[in-house]
Amino acid sequence: MTAATHSTLFPQVPETPDAVLDGLDPEQREVALALHGPVCVLAGAGTGKTRAITHRIAYGVRAGILQPATVLAVTFTNRAAGEMRGRLRQLGATGVQARTFHSAALRQLQYFWPKAVGGELPRLLERKVQLVAEAAARCELRLDRNELRDVTSEIEWAKVTQTVPADYPAAVAKTQRDAPRDPAVLSQIYSTYEQLKRDRSVIDFEDVLLLTVGILQDRSDIAEHVRGQYQHFVVDEYQDVSPLQQRLLDLWVGDRDDLCVVGDASQTIYSFTGATPDHLLNFRTRHPGATVVKLVRDYRSTPQVVHLANGLLSQAHGKAADHRLELVSQREKGPEPVYTEYSDEPTEAESTARRIRDLIAAGVPAGEIAVLYRVNSQSEVYEQALADAGVPHQLRGAERFFERAEVREAGTALRGAARAGRNDSLLDGAEDLASQVRAVLSTKGWTTRPPAGSGAVRDRWESLAALVRLAEDFEAAKPGATLTDLVRELDERAAAQHAPTVQGVTLASLHSAKGLEWDAVFLVGLTEGMMPIAYAKTDEQVEEERRLMYVGITRARVHLSLSWALSRSPGGRASRRPTRFLNGLRPGSAGAGTRGGVGGGGGIDRGSGRAAAERAPAVERKPRSPVRCRVCGRTLTDAGEMKLMRCEECPSDMDEALYGRLYDWRAAQATLLGQPDFCVFTEKTLMAIAEAVPSTEGELVVIAGVGNRKLSRFGADVLAICAGEAIDGRPEDGVDET
């Protein structure tokens, strides 16, 4: 189950309505047949909820019970909506609207605004940060980037919970919310921000929902128009609805009951945005006659992964925990989860990169591996470690696949070749579809072998390679398909945002990993203060952190690794403790009062013993001594200061001219290697070199960020530059660039 076959990527459209139901398990089939009245589907992780609800819609449409144009399916991300549209298309249920709450509301707002208000809809503000910054400045406050982000998020929370500026301080006190600034000050910034929007005739994304709610509440004729068009509603990820979204849904549905909701209270991880599982948990109270179906058969993860996930939730408390679902794996046995303790974060990252490289060598595709962490700032050390190990990677949250420049160029080239047909000399000798695609894309940078390293060149190649693989799968599923057929398929996928898989290890925060899955998952940085996060103070906040870790665990199909580091930096004090959530679950840990027997399974590795040596190439490590500032002598713990070998505030004696030469050399090296600049050396390391001006390998290798590997790779060039000698800028002959 590591990769989808062509039969699952391009399934044949079911010939009959009953054929739509083929392959569903008894509970999924019950969901598909429950087409009338309120329906609540409680679906655990990996239990096929999207399959159940899309087959439900498709069966209703194909059987003539539901009219496609009257069905509105809503979810929370463009990716999820795109996946739903793609599946409905494959099931022959075209014409059904599958959208996010915001996109559905925006369409209605654009259509009804001239009638309800008059004139044109105000311009939509794509990013509110700049306007929030201006509002803060008018309140005589200067916010740094992090404070600005936090204040912006706080305004968003206030709006989706329908809290006006004057009521914000009271709402913070009532919810025990940890506000980033004094609530009275935030209330002032919030009020000023709203005034600036009115002055400039702009609206933000939260206004889209608020204004749509306002129009539907005030204009009964418009509300009836909407209800006349949409008569059947499906809401995915219902545990994530905010009070504002629930109000909009109530106005859409009216006094009818043709509503199907799907969710899992154990995956509620967005309460900071106003999401609450209460609407899901109270659905039966609001709709006493509702059909409730529980999906607990886990088709994603092995029994070992499911066992750990169930064990984690068995320790949970609170209302959501009382409604937890006990998953039952439907897969064959797999390896036990691996628990590893490291001395410091760089060692954790380097060892993780080596283990990933070993998995890839063993046949696990890079695109089926993910490194998940609690906060985005943790990604940098893993980006560096993977680059050093020659492992391609991609950051979750990058631009959409079909919006990438190389994909648009490839689509234009394929479209041109399809029109030209056999008149295109480029296709001479290319008999089958896949060969024709390879020939066309070879003019755009695709080659049979990937480029070395990572970076922009590798990213471009991976995008084109994904199109090649898609063509191969398409041809296998549809023998005799032409370039024209493939171009049509690509157009439909682009419209649905149904992207093919790009091969590269995914780096993502736990929040952004929701809804995704991989063969191998590495959960890293699992220490107290990070998991749960330090600002999770109340029992409710801590339980949400537990649910976040549950989401991370259940992203893994087969291989699951959990790790933590005892200190932040090499030589630092080992003051950290592994997350409390693993107490009683990982070997050697004390129990935490579980509600049911749960065994740990797997083995724990301290990251430096025999088990680690068996998994990774032998590396001789010298004991690390504390790093001290070379100016004032203070012990350094900050990674950036350790690279500079001095405190940030201590005076610098950097050779500016040397730094400039090193900076230009680094850019040239990165271009030649097809990697980001920081994969050669970070700017802090360049500054440290320019300050130390090493003249020997011994002086260079001790600079943090250099090390033996980069010394052998770049040392000769760096020492030559430091000595004022000219170099040609080419990578050293014989150096392994992967």
XYZ file of C-alpha atoms in Angstrom:
738
model
C 0.000 0.000 0.000
C 2.947 2.331 -0.452
C 1.732 3.738 -3.736
C -1.547 3.944 -5.551
C -1.849 1.774 -8.623
C -3.174 3.006 -11.927
C -6.495 1.314 -11.186
C -6.997 3.509 -8.104
C -5.606 6.648 -9.731
C -7.858 6.321 -12.779
C -10.781 4.059 -11.816
C -13.474 3.280 -14.307
C -16.680 5.247 -13.727
C -19.204 2.822 -12.148
C -21.707 1.687 -14.757
C -24.743 1.653 -12.452
C -25.840 3.336 -9.212
C -25.482 0.031 -7.351
C -21.921 -0.291 -8.655
C -21.106 2.916 -6.774
C -21.654 0.957 -3.557
C -19.256 -1.845 -4.491
C -16.234 -2.098 -2.223
C -17.741 -0.185 0.699
C -17.617 -1.830 4.105
C -20.933 -2.282 5.992
C -20.650 1.021 7.891
C -19.558 3.008 4.825
C -22.435 1.458 2.885
C -24.843 2.513 5.636
C -23.581 6.092 5.239
C -24.042 5.937 1.469
C -27.632 4.732 1.765
C -28.665 7.271 4.431
C -29.864 9.917 1.985
C -32.738 11.459 3.906
C -32.954 13.405 7.133
C -30.079 14.452 9.387
C -27.045 12.148 9.333
C -24.006 12.280 11.631
C -20.927 10.254 10.679
C -18.346 9.844 13.449
C -15.266 8.816 11.497
C -11.911 7.957 13.047
C -8.565 8.639 11.368
C -7.962 6.466 8.304
C -11.464 4.984 8.256
C -12.396 6.187 4.770
C -14.722 9.079 5.623
C -14.105 10.922 2.355
C -14.775 7.695 0.480
C -18.023 7.204 2.397
C -19.431 10.689 1.843
C -18.386 10.984 -1.810
C -19.941 7.588 -2.571
C -23.031 8.744 -0.672
C -23.363 11.832 -2.863
C -22.525 9.894 -6.032
C -25.027 7.143 -5.272
C -27.752 9.705 -4.577
C -27.011 11.530 -7.831
C -26.641 8.413 -9.980
C -29.838 6.907 -8.514
C -31.785 10.100 -9.260
C -32.510 10.761 -5.586
C -30.357 13.916 -5.493
C -30.106 16.535 -8.216
C -26.419 17.499 -8.653
C -27.051 21.245 -8.772
C -28.931 21.131 -5.458
C -26.086 19.524 -3.486
C -23.524 21.660 -1.648
C -20.598 19.896 0.023
C -18.405 22.138 2.177
C -15.080 21.567 3.853
C -12.223 23.677 5.205
C -9.328 23.666 2.732
C -9.011 24.092 -1.005
C -7.057 20.830 -1.117
C -9.864 18.891 0.584
C -12.490 20.484 -1.662
C -10.376 19.657 -4.711
C -9.997 16.049 -3.622
C -13.749 15.780 -3.126
C -14.453 17.193 -6.593
C -11.926 14.791 -8.109
C -13.507 11.763 -6.452
C -17.019 12.814 -7.426
C -15.865 13.204 -11.032
C -14.397 9.692 -10.983
C -17.720 8.365 -9.688
C -19.692 10.060 -12.443
C -21.313 12.685 -10.174
C -20.504 15.870 -12.077
C -22.274 19.124 -11.313
C -22.075 18.828 -7.524
C -20.662 21.900 -5.764
C -17.768 21.011 -3.422
C -16.285 24.150 -1.871
C -14.805 25.652 1.247
C -17.081 27.717 3.485
C -15.311 30.863 2.314
C -15.488 30.162 -1.411
C -19.178 29.183 -1.241
C -19.982 32.328 0.754
C -17.931 34.549 -1.565
C -19.811 33.334 -4.644
C -23.119 34.117 -2.970
C -21.880 37.478 -1.744
C -20.684 38.497 -5.210
C -23.991 37.464 -6.762
C -26.342 39.048 -4.230
C -24.385 42.175 -3.235
C -25.761 44.443 -6.021
C -29.317 43.444 -5.076
C -28.892 43.542 -1.312
C -26.572 46.529 -0.915
C -26.016 48.081 -4.326
C -22.892 48.785 -6.311
C -19.862 46.510 -6.477
C -18.643 44.270 -3.690
C -15.700 45.918 -1.877
C -12.264 44.640 -2.782
C -11.149 41.533 -0.907
C -8.045 42.076 1.216
C -5.738 39.153 0.457
C -3.391 39.749 3.424
C -4.479 41.688 6.471
C -1.066 41.859 8.183
C -0.046 45.199 6.660
C -3.323 46.821 7.644
C -3.047 45.421 11.163
C 0.462 46.879 11.376
C -0.899 50.276 10.354
C -3.694 49.992 12.894
C -1.136 49.215 15.622
C 0.995 52.188 14.540
C -2.021 54.489 14.822
C -2.398 53.191 18.370
C 1.245 54.190 18.883
C 2.455 50.583 18.998
C 5.269 49.064 16.976
C 4.923 45.276 16.600
C 7.664 42.938 15.436
C 6.896 40.246 12.892
C 5.915 37.591 15.447
C 3.758 39.980 17.477
C 2.082 41.150 14.280
C 1.223 37.582 13.327
C -0.188 36.865 16.791
C -2.311 40.032 16.871
C -3.642 39.277 13.375
C -4.619 35.752 14.469
C -6.328 37.192 17.528
C -8.440 39.527 15.377
C -9.398 36.566 13.191
C -10.446 34.593 16.273
C -12.577 37.481 17.509
C -14.350 37.755 14.181
C -15.141 34.057 13.699
C -16.480 33.904 17.271
C -18.608 36.967 16.396
C -16.918 39.124 19.038
C -16.907 42.874 18.327
C -13.965 45.045 19.480
C -15.776 46.428 22.533
C -16.580 42.908 23.775
C -13.137 41.432 23.148
C -11.660 41.930 26.677
C -14.685 40.255 28.278
C -14.514 37.362 25.781
C -10.837 36.799 26.621
C -11.606 36.689 30.340
C -14.552 34.331 29.851
C -12.627 31.839 27.678
C -9.363 32.119 29.690
C -7.645 32.900 26.414
C -3.941 33.727 26.572
C -3.950 36.992 24.609
C -0.655 38.117 23.022
C -1.161 41.662 24.355
C -3.248 43.410 26.972
C -6.878 42.776 25.893
C -7.754 46.470 26.154
C -4.878 47.331 23.811
C -5.859 44.568 21.381
C -9.423 45.822 21.431
C -8.143 49.246 20.354
C -6.022 47.785 17.521
C -8.974 45.640 16.400
C -11.309 48.655 16.360
C -8.792 50.776 14.422
C -8.254 47.943 11.915
C -11.999 47.756 11.259
C -12.144 51.532 10.761
C -9.248 51.427 8.276
C -11.091 48.787 6.245
C -14.211 50.919 6.121
C -12.213 53.987 5.100
C -10.607 52.097 2.216
C -13.648 50.065 1.143
C -12.015 46.679 1.599
C -13.155 43.483 3.332
C -11.204 40.531 4.709
C -11.927 36.790 4.578
C -13.835 36.801 7.858
C -16.009 39.619 6.509
C -17.019 37.337 3.643
C -18.749 35.034 6.143
C -20.054 37.874 8.327
C -21.542 39.804 5.406
C -23.124 36.692 3.886
C -24.695 35.888 7.257
C -25.926 39.484 7.516
C -27.566 39.442 4.086
C -29.234 36.060 4.632
C -30.539 37.225 8.023
C -31.853 40.573 6.780
C -33.208 39.554 3.379
C -35.610 36.624 3.610
C -36.113 36.703 -0.168
C -32.401 36.120 -0.760
C -32.286 33.419 1.914
C -35.172 31.615 0.218
C -33.413 31.926 -3.129
C -30.309 30.190 -1.702
C -32.391 27.492 -0.014
C -34.234 26.920 -3.257
C -30.954 26.263 -5.053
C -29.238 24.139 -2.392
C -31.455 21.536 -0.786
C -28.951 18.953 0.417
C -25.842 19.750 2.477
C -22.750 17.748 3.404
C -20.173 19.154 5.846
C -16.776 17.464 6.150
C -14.467 17.947 9.183
C -17.477 19.139 11.167
C -15.447 19.178 14.396
C -13.658 22.252 13.018
C -16.637 24.561 12.455
C -16.552 27.937 14.171
C -19.651 29.632 15.620
C -19.735 31.907 12.576
C -19.584 29.004 10.115
C -22.302 27.189 12.064
C -24.485 30.305 11.869
C -23.992 30.440 8.098
C -24.805 26.733 7.795
C -27.998 27.209 9.820
C -29.075 29.977 7.442
C -28.336 27.811 4.399
C -30.290 24.855 5.754
C -33.234 26.818 7.187
C -35.969 24.675 8.712
C -35.079 21.608 6.650
C -33.117 18.587 7.864
C -31.296 17.271 4.772
C -27.906 17.672 6.392
C -25.037 15.184 6.648
C -22.074 16.037 8.879
C -18.815 14.100 9.204
C -16.148 14.508 11.860
C -14.009 13.186 14.698
C -13.849 15.040 18.017
C -10.423 13.472 18.637
C -9.062 15.468 15.704
C -10.166 18.898 16.942
C -6.905 20.862 16.713
C -7.945 24.336 15.574
C -9.648 25.833 18.624
C -7.266 28.811 18.392
C -9.120 29.769 15.201
C -12.513 29.487 16.892
C -13.213 25.849 15.943
C -15.176 23.800 18.443
C -16.312 20.138 18.464
C -19.465 21.072 20.402
C -21.583 21.232 17.245
C -20.527 17.671 16.344
C -20.923 16.312 19.862
C -24.344 17.973 20.296
C -25.666 17.060 16.845
C -27.946 14.330 18.202
C -29.367 16.799 20.749
C -30.161 19.339 18.032
C -31.466 16.624 15.685
C -33.068 13.925 17.876
C -34.029 11.749 14.916
C -30.583 11.780 13.314
C -28.952 8.677 11.909
C -25.549 8.218 13.570
C -22.915 5.971 11.975
C -19.487 5.250 13.468
C -16.535 4.396 11.221
C -13.748 2.668 13.189
C -12.166 0.298 10.655
C -8.741 1.862 10.023
C -7.500 1.102 6.505
C -4.521 3.435 6.701
C -2.264 2.313 9.524
C -0.783 -0.944 10.750
C -1.963 -2.474 14.061
C 1.226 -1.186 15.706
C 0.507 2.438 14.755
C -3.179 2.120 15.640
C -2.280 0.558 18.998
C -0.168 3.583 19.926
C -2.855 6.015 18.721
C -5.524 4.269 20.799
C -3.190 4.226 23.780
C -2.568 7.944 23.515
C -6.295 8.718 23.537
C -6.950 6.270 26.367
C -5.152 8.760 28.647
C -7.236 11.733 27.457
C -9.798 13.608 29.532
C -12.692 15.916 28.784
C -15.815 15.908 26.647
C -14.063 15.062 23.377
C -12.247 12.171 25.075
C -15.570 10.753 26.273
C -16.600 10.398 22.622
C -13.321 8.944 21.354
C -13.409 6.174 18.761
C -11.433 2.972 19.321
C -9.814 2.253 15.951
C -9.426 -1.281 14.604
C -6.644 -1.734 12.055
C -7.517 -3.629 8.877
C -3.906 -4.002 7.763
C -1.244 -6.647 8.189
C 1.245 -6.321 11.038
C 4.106 -3.879 10.554
C 7.177 -2.686 12.427
C 6.841 -1.343 15.959
C 7.116 2.427 16.475
C 10.693 3.508 17.187
C 11.445 5.840 20.105
C 14.793 7.664 20.056
C 16.405 10.076 22.497
C 19.177 12.403 21.297
C 21.638 14.656 23.073
C 20.766 17.773 21.038
C 18.613 19.016 18.158
C 21.289 18.974 15.402
C 22.081 15.346 16.235
C 18.367 14.517 16.136
C 18.063 16.142 12.703
C 21.200 14.507 11.273
C 20.176 11.049 12.505
C 16.637 11.514 11.170
C 18.051 12.453 7.751
C 20.255 9.330 7.725
C 17.339 7.095 8.620
C 15.248 8.683 5.879
C 18.061 8.091 3.399
C 18.143 4.421 4.485
C 14.368 4.102 4.004
C 14.623 5.536 0.502
C 17.453 3.125 -0.276
C 15.208 0.297 0.961
C 12.519 1.252 -1.549
C 10.231 3.712 0.266
C 9.557 6.634 -2.137
C 10.703 10.018 -0.860
C 7.204 11.363 -1.454
C 5.867 8.801 1.018
C 7.986 10.104 3.918
C 7.255 13.063 6.200
C 8.972 14.881 9.053
C 6.376 16.499 11.309
C 7.052 19.082 14.023
C 5.061 21.316 16.345
C 6.097 24.779 15.077
C 7.400 25.948 11.702
C 10.635 27.317 13.158
C 11.762 23.720 13.719
C 12.000 23.069 9.985
C 15.311 24.819 9.269
C 17.565 22.289 10.988
C 15.800 19.466 9.102
C 16.033 21.273 5.770
C 19.779 21.578 6.345
C 20.186 17.961 7.489
C 18.250 16.557 4.533
C 20.197 18.747 2.102
C 23.469 17.555 3.625
C 22.284 13.950 3.234
C 21.338 14.535 -0.415
C 17.644 13.864 0.237
C 15.098 15.860 -1.815
C 12.429 17.570 0.271
C 9.510 19.958 0.029
C 7.939 22.285 2.564
C 4.227 21.822 3.103
C 2.385 25.038 2.302
C 4.238 25.848 -0.920
C 2.288 27.042 -3.955
C -0.271 24.719 -5.508
C 1.016 22.191 -8.013
C -0.887 23.449 -11.054
C 0.130 27.058 -10.297
C 3.866 26.312 -10.502
C 5.556 28.001 -13.451
C 7.121 24.777 -14.761
C 3.773 22.954 -14.638
C 2.044 25.738 -16.571
C 4.865 25.693 -19.156
C 4.634 21.918 -19.427
C 0.874 22.107 -19.938
C 1.319 24.624 -22.754
C 3.939 22.408 -24.423
C 1.771 19.271 -24.132
C -1.242 21.154 -25.468
C 0.784 22.339 -28.470
C 2.095 18.835 -29.162
C -1.438 17.427 -28.942
C -2.653 19.923 -31.547
C 0.270 19.241 -33.859
C -0.073 15.480 -33.565
C 2.279 13.539 -35.815
C 3.306 16.766 -37.547
C 5.503 17.529 -34.534
C 9.003 16.189 -35.256
C 9.613 16.029 -31.505
C 7.314 13.005 -31.385
C 9.163 11.055 -34.090
C 9.836 7.591 -32.759
C 7.650 8.085 -29.684
C 4.972 5.470 -30.217
C 3.176 5.345 -26.865
C 1.691 8.150 -24.775
C 4.282 8.039 -21.997
C 7.131 8.258 -24.551
C 5.477 11.268 -26.175
C 5.161 13.028 -22.827
C 8.793 12.300 -21.959
C 9.861 13.695 -25.324
C 7.869 16.906 -24.856
C 8.938 17.462 -21.256
C 12.591 16.819 -22.076
C 12.532 20.260 -23.710
C 11.424 21.750 -20.371
C 14.118 20.269 -18.173
C 13.011 16.709 -17.475
C 15.747 14.075 -17.712
C 15.788 10.353 -16.997
C 17.984 10.962 -13.963
C 17.255 13.590 -11.298
C 19.699 16.437 -10.706
C 21.967 16.226 -7.669
C 21.016 17.871 -4.398
C 17.898 19.908 -3.714
C 16.762 23.452 -4.393
C 14.993 25.121 -7.318
C 16.477 22.881 -10.032
C 15.463 19.731 -8.186
C 12.006 21.143 -7.399
C 11.423 21.863 -11.090
C 12.536 18.363 -12.071
C 10.257 16.787 -9.441
C 7.236 18.674 -10.828
C 7.929 17.450 -14.357
C 8.645 13.919 -13.117
C 5.237 13.904 -11.429
C 3.633 14.655 -14.816
C 5.614 11.837 -16.436
C 4.442 9.364 -13.782
C 0.882 10.597 -14.198
C 1.097 9.949 -17.948
C 2.409 6.431 -17.324
C -0.439 5.670 -14.897
C -2.995 7.218 -17.249
C -1.843 5.090 -20.167
C -1.821 1.931 -18.040
C -5.408 2.599 -16.981
C -6.614 3.719 -20.419
C -4.747 1.862 -23.196
C -4.825 3.782 -26.449
C -5.186 7.168 -24.745
C -3.780 10.094 -26.732
C -2.006 13.299 -25.804
C -5.320 15.092 -26.268
C -6.920 12.757 -23.707
C -4.093 13.421 -21.248
C -4.339 17.203 -21.700
C -8.076 16.981 -20.992
C -7.318 14.966 -17.839
C -4.781 17.574 -16.705
C -7.278 20.380 -17.286
C -9.901 18.584 -15.208
C -7.373 17.894 -12.451
C -6.270 21.534 -12.437
C -9.870 22.701 -12.121
C -10.354 20.313 -9.181
C -6.871 21.003 -7.708
C -6.319 17.223 -7.878
C -2.526 17.231 -8.079
C -0.270 14.231 -8.743
C 2.311 13.201 -6.157
C 5.628 15.065 -6.157
C 8.545 12.934 -4.972
C 10.321 14.589 -2.072
C 10.277 14.188 1.698
C 7.583 16.424 3.180
C 8.464 18.814 5.991
C 5.319 20.033 7.712
C 3.886 21.268 10.973
C 1.464 18.936 12.711
C -1.403 21.339 12.008
C -0.718 21.455 8.260
C -0.397 17.644 8.104
C -4.070 17.190 8.960
C -5.836 15.209 6.230
C -2.609 13.809 4.759
C -0.843 10.448 5.117
C 2.525 8.859 4.352
C 4.155 5.435 4.508
C 6.753 6.714 6.984
C 6.339 9.514 9.507
C 8.994 11.013 11.787
C 7.527 12.933 14.729
C 10.395 15.068 16.012
C 11.041 17.478 18.881
C 8.674 15.666 21.265
C 9.743 17.422 24.464
C 7.860 19.140 27.240
C 7.409 22.775 26.244
C 7.057 21.797 22.608
C 4.560 18.945 22.960
C 2.505 20.120 24.722
C 3.556 23.621 23.723
C 4.666 25.850 26.611
C 1.687 28.197 26.399
C -0.852 25.365 26.788
C -1.778 26.110 30.397
C -5.327 24.889 30.972
C -6.442 21.245 30.947
C -8.436 21.931 27.784
C -5.410 23.383 25.996
C -3.225 20.440 27.029
C -5.838 17.988 25.756
C -5.850 19.741 22.398
C -2.087 19.267 22.253
C -2.645 15.550 22.902
C -5.112 15.458 20.014
C -2.542 17.203 17.826
C -0.033 14.455 18.587
C -2.749 11.880 17.838
C -3.206 13.467 14.420
C 0.548 13.187 13.840
C 0.674 9.511 14.810
C -2.281 8.602 12.612
C -0.639 10.126 9.523
C 1.682 7.057 9.371
C 0.765 3.986 7.395
C 3.678 1.668 8.255
C 6.802 3.284 9.703
C 6.527 5.578 12.716
C 9.434 7.209 14.525
C 9.129 9.405 17.618
C 12.152 11.349 18.856
C 13.277 14.112 21.182
C 16.492 15.924 22.130
C 17.627 16.599 25.684
C 19.174 19.985 24.809
C 18.787 22.559 22.081
C 22.420 22.917 21.081
C 25.565 20.761 21.170
C 27.199 21.037 24.563
C 24.059 22.430 26.149
C 22.676 21.280 29.475
C 20.473 18.167 29.131
C 17.505 19.765 30.868
C 14.674 18.684 28.597
C 12.219 15.853 29.215
C 10.309 13.788 26.673
C 6.632 14.644 26.308
C 4.314 13.484 29.069
C 1.992 12.107 26.385
C 4.296 9.115 25.928
C 4.328 8.201 29.620
C 3.204 4.609 29.960
C 3.408 4.124 26.198
C 7.105 4.230 25.408
C 9.328 1.533 26.894
C 10.912 2.435 30.219
C 8.469 5.243 31.029
C 6.217 5.402 34.064
C 2.500 4.862 33.554
C 0.136 7.811 33.429
C -3.046 6.272 34.737
C -4.362 4.946 31.443
C -7.999 4.022 31.088
C -7.333 0.554 29.742
C -4.281 -1.578 29.264
C -1.933 -0.273 26.598
C 1.435 -1.751 25.830
C 4.226 0.346 24.449
C 5.721 -1.949 21.857
C 8.864 -1.137 19.937
C 12.191 -0.301 21.428
C 13.739 2.861 22.792
C 17.089 3.993 21.463
C 19.210 6.662 23.121
C 20.473 7.771 19.735
C 24.088 6.793 20.362
C 24.144 3.065 21.167
C 24.342 -0.130 19.158
C 20.830 0.183 17.692
C 21.688 3.564 16.191
C 24.979 2.261 14.847
C 23.220 -0.625 13.123
C 20.827 1.757 11.364
C 23.245 4.438 10.278
C 26.807 4.687 8.976
C 29.360 4.700 11.776
C 30.271 8.242 12.777
C 33.036 8.935 15.260
C 31.875 11.696 17.587
C 34.142 13.510 19.989
C 32.673 14.615 23.331
C 31.214 18.094 22.976
C 32.464 20.750 25.340
C 30.577 23.974 26.119
C 30.913 26.697 23.482
C 32.035 30.041 24.897
C 31.957 33.559 23.498
C 35.444 34.395 22.201
C 34.937 38.040 23.238
C 33.417 37.936 26.743
C 33.767 34.247 27.632
C 30.064 33.616 28.377
C 28.761 30.085 27.682
C 26.683 30.162 24.496
C 23.430 28.207 24.033
C 21.799 29.995 21.084
C 22.553 28.190 17.809
C 23.192 31.429 15.908
C 25.562 32.762 18.572
C 27.368 29.410 18.683
C 28.043 29.674 14.967
C 29.465 33.167 15.433
C 31.402 32.000 18.516
C 30.309 35.215 20.241
C 27.275 36.881 21.787
C 25.113 38.829 19.352
C 25.706 42.014 21.355
C 29.492 41.580 21.542
C 31.481 43.688 19.028
C 32.233 42.109 15.661
C 35.591 42.303 13.912
C 34.291 40.842 10.666
C 36.244 41.462 7.462
C 33.443 42.959 5.331
C 35.315 42.504 2.054
C 36.008 38.857 2.864
C 32.366 38.326 3.793
C 31.332 39.757 0.418
C 33.669 37.385 -1.457
C 32.397 34.408 0.567
C 28.801 35.470 -0.047
C 29.316 35.630 -3.837
C 31.185 32.309 -3.827
C 28.343 30.657 -1.882
C 25.756 31.868 -4.413
C 27.804 30.452 -7.293
C 28.256 27.114 -5.514
C 24.538 26.854 -4.739
C 23.662 27.504 -8.381
C 26.111 24.874 -9.616
C 24.849 22.304 -7.126
C 21.170 23.108 -7.653
C 20.661 23.774 -3.939
C 19.487 26.709 -1.813
C 22.310 28.998 -0.646
C 22.023 27.948 2.995
C 22.786 24.334 2.039
C 26.345 25.416 1.269
C 26.788 27.541 4.409
C 24.314 29.611 6.399
C 24.894 33.348 6.623
C 25.867 33.002 10.283
C 28.583 30.512 9.306
C 29.837 32.888 6.594
C 29.981 35.677 9.181
C 31.876 33.431 11.585
C 34.409 32.563 8.864
C 34.824 36.230 7.935
C 35.426 37.070 11.604
C 37.862 34.215 12.300
C 39.691 34.367 8.884
C 41.021 30.781 9.245
C 44.306 29.916 7.541
C 44.380 26.160 8.205
C 41.924 23.290 8.023
C 42.135 22.936 11.791
C 41.034 26.540 12.304
C 38.227 26.190 9.760
C 36.746 22.882 10.914
C 36.084 24.095 14.465
C 33.814 26.889 13.231
C 30.210 25.852 13.934
C 28.434 24.947 10.700
C 31.545 23.643 8.939
C 32.447 20.180 10.259
C 34.385 17.432 8.516
C 31.885 16.863 5.699
C 31.834 20.469 4.537
C 35.544 20.846 5.191
C 36.289 18.122 2.641
C 33.716 19.558 0.262
C 34.387 23.289 0.405
C 37.443 23.729 2.643
C 40.009 24.313 -0.113
C 37.894 27.057 -1.700
C 37.130 28.773 1.603
C 40.766 28.786 2.741
C 41.844 30.104 -0.667
C 39.280 32.943 -0.430
C 40.433 33.745 3.112
C 44.010 33.902 1.818
C 42.969 36.333 -0.929
C 43.538 33.831 -3.724
C 41.353 33.628 -6.830
C 39.339 30.423 -7.458
C 37.265 29.258 -10.412
C 34.093 28.624 -8.371
C 33.568 25.093 -9.656
C 32.764 22.223 -7.271
C 35.842 20.170 -6.467
C 36.360 17.226 -8.827
C 35.299 13.912 -7.397
C 33.219 15.382 -4.603
C 29.918 13.590 -4.012
C 27.300 16.302 -4.612
C 24.408 14.287 -3.348
